[in-house]
PDB file of C-alpha atoms in Angstrom:
ATOM      1  CA  LEU R   7     121.248 107.449 106.348  1.00 87.00           C
ATOM      2  CA  PHE R   8     118.038 106.410 107.659  1.00 93.00           C
ATOM      3  CA  TYR R   9     117.252 110.211 108.212  1.00 96.00           C
ATOM      4  CA  VAL R  10     118.804 111.375 104.214  1.00 96.00           C
ATOM      5  CA  LEU R  11     115.607 109.066 103.205  1.00 97.00           C
ATOM      6  CA  ALA R  12     113.542 109.673 105.729  1.00 97.00           C
ATOM      7  CA  GLN R  13     113.930 113.306 104.677  1.00 98.00           C
ATOM      8  CA  CYS R  14     113.651 112.378 100.325  1.00 98.00           C
ATOM      9  CA  LEU R  15     111.180 110.227 101.405  1.00 98.00           C
ATOM     10  CA  GLY R  16     108.583 112.727 102.956  1.00 97.00           C
ATOM     11  CA  ALA R  17     109.705 115.405 100.137  1.00 97.00           C
ATOM     12  CA  VAL R  18     108.731 112.701  97.818  1.00 97.00           C
ATOM     13  CA  THR R  19     105.517 111.964  99.093  1.00 97.00           C
ATOM     14  CA  GLY R  20     104.992 115.877 100.657  1.00 95.00           C
ATOM     15  CA  ALA R  21     105.531 116.865  96.458  1.00 91.00           C
ATOM     16  CA  GLY R  22     102.386 114.353  95.951  1.00 93.00           C
ATOM     17  CA  VAL R  23     100.599 115.429  97.955  1.00 94.00           C
ATOM     18  CA  LEU R  24     100.339 119.144  96.473  1.00 90.00           C
ATOM     19  CA  HIS R  25     100.076 117.594  93.208  1.00 89.00           C
ATOM     20  CA  LEU R  26      96.625 115.120  93.448  1.00 92.00           C
ATOM     21  CA  VAL R  27      95.678 118.862  95.791  1.00 92.00           C
ATOM     22  CA  THR R  28      95.889 121.357  93.336  1.00 89.00           C
ATOM     23  CA  PRO R  29      94.079 122.170  90.388  1.00 88.00           C
ATOM     24  CA  ALA R  30      95.372 120.906  87.169  1.00 85.00           C
ATOM     25  CA  ALA R  31      95.130 125.161  86.015  1.00 81.00           C
ATOM     26  CA  ALA R  32      97.090 126.046  88.748  1.00 78.00           C
ATOM     27  CA  ARG R  33     100.193 123.353  88.120  1.00 80.00           C
ATOM     28  CA  GLY R  34     102.153 125.297  85.758  1.00 79.00           C
ATOM     29  CA  SER R  35     102.845 127.884  87.569  1.00 76.00           C
ATOM     30  CA  LEU R  36     102.808 126.266  91.149  1.00 78.00           C
ATOM     31  CA  GLY R  37     105.247 127.451  93.618  1.00 78.00           C
ATOM     32  CA  VAL R  38     107.191 129.973  90.986  1.00 80.00           C
ATOM     33  CA  THR R  39     108.041 133.439  91.779  1.00 82.00           C
ATOM     34  CA  GLU R  40     106.836 136.367  89.398  1.00 82.00           C
ATOM     35  CA  VAL R  41     104.932 139.950  89.456  1.00 84.00           C
ATOM     36  CA  ASN R  42     102.071 140.154  88.352  1.00 83.00           C
ATOM     37  CA  SER R  43     100.687 140.963  85.164  1.00 84.00           C
ATOM     38  CA  GLN R  44      99.521 144.201  85.445  1.00 92.00           C
ATOM     39  CA  ILE R  45     102.912 145.046  86.713  1.00 91.00           C
ATOM     40  CA  SER R  46     105.697 146.249  83.742  1.00 92.00           C
ATOM     41  CA  VAL R  47     109.311 145.010  83.753  1.00 89.00           C
ATOM     42  CA  GLY R  48     110.225 147.737  84.385  1.00 93.00           C
ATOM     43  CA  HIS R  49     108.561 148.205  88.228  1.00 94.00           C
ATOM     44  CA  GLY R  50     109.297 145.018  88.871  1.00 91.00           C
ATOM     45  CA  LEU R  51     112.267 145.403  87.931  1.00 92.00           C
ATOM     46  CA  LEU R  52     112.025 149.263  90.109  1.00 95.00           C
ATOM     47  CA  VAL R  53     110.456 147.634  93.100  1.00 92.00           C
ATOM     48  CA  GLU R  54     113.094 144.133  93.399  1.00 92.00           C
ATOM     49  CA  LEU R  55     116.158 146.885  93.335  1.00 96.00           C
ATOM     50  CA  LEU R  56     114.575 148.586  95.879  1.00 95.00           C
ATOM     51  CA  ILE R  57     113.719 145.490  98.463  1.00 94.00           C
ATOM     52  CA  THR R  58     116.857 144.116  97.723  1.00 94.00           C
ATOM     53  CA  PHE R  59     118.731 147.510  98.134  1.00 96.00           C
ATOM     54  CA  GLN R  60     116.739 147.677 101.619  1.00 95.00           C
ATOM     55  CA  LEU R  61     118.144 144.335 103.015  1.00 94.00           C
ATOM     56  CA  VAL R  62     121.634 145.254 101.637  1.00 95.00           C
ATOM     57  CA  PHE R  63     122.223 148.565 103.553  1.00 93.00           C
ATOM     58  CA  THR R  64     120.532 146.887 106.900  1.00 91.00           C
ATOM     59  CA  ILE R  65     122.954 144.182 106.729  1.00 91.00           C
ATOM     60  CA  PHE R  66     125.604 146.580 106.091  1.00 90.00           C
ATOM     61  CA  ALA R  67     124.059 148.752 108.806  1.00 88.00           C
ATOM     62  CA  THR R  68     123.965 145.933 111.555  1.00 87.00           C
ATOM     63  CA  CYS R  69     126.980 143.911 110.724  1.00 85.00           C
ATOM     64  CA  ASP R  70     129.435 146.667 110.411  1.00 80.00           C
ATOM     65  CA  PRO R  71     131.865 145.880 112.952  1.00 79.00           C
ATOM     66  CA  LYS R  72     133.638 149.807 113.513  1.00 80.00           C
ATOM     67  CA  ARG R  73     129.925 151.336 114.864  1.00 77.00           C
ATOM     68  CA  THR R  74     129.548 150.790 118.376  1.00 75.00           C
ATOM     69  CA  ASP R  75     126.185 152.461 118.658  1.00 76.00           C
ATOM     70  CA  LEU R  76     124.039 149.504 117.957  1.00 71.00           C
ATOM     71  CA  GLY R  77     122.566 148.055 121.037  1.00 74.00           C
ATOM     72  CA  GLY R  78     119.957 145.814 119.504  1.00 77.00           C
ATOM     73  CA  SER R  79     120.082 141.910 117.623  1.00 82.00           C
ATOM     74  CA  ALA R  80     121.387 142.793 114.770  1.00 83.00           C
ATOM     75  CA  SER R  81     119.818 138.715 113.842  1.00 85.00           C
ATOM     76  CA  LEU R  82     116.713 140.673 114.587  1.00 89.00           C
ATOM     77  CA  ALA R  83     116.852 143.773 112.196  1.00 87.00           C
ATOM     78  CA  ILE R  84     117.848 141.483 110.158  1.00 89.00           C
ATOM     79  CA  GLY R  85     114.912 139.923 109.483  1.00 93.00           C
ATOM     80  CA  PHE R  86     112.610 142.203 110.036  1.00 92.00           C
ATOM     81  CA  SER R  87     114.040 144.523 106.959  1.00 92.00           C
ATOM     82  CA  VAL R  88     113.243 140.443 104.744  1.00 91.00           C
ATOM     83  CA  ALA R  89     109.560 140.475 106.545  1.00 93.00           C
ATOM     84  CA  ILE R  90     109.236 144.421 105.429  1.00 89.00           C
ATOM     85  CA  GLY R  91     110.678 143.580 102.547  1.00 79.00           C
TER      86      GLY R  91
END
């Protein structure tokens, strides 16, 4: 119970500090995942589609129990895929 309360207090304190140090103009979209305003919706959708395909393909390729030629770490390969994408 003490741990949960400490986590909640830390979260509220961190949000308050972030609110104080962030300029008012940036607060409206702070933490929002969005594409650049110079990129069209179709282009953004295509990029997201390709990155998602890369991640899913990596997961399926490294976690297939029928593959016997895998010698590395599946979690490392998936982590690299997330970092690259």
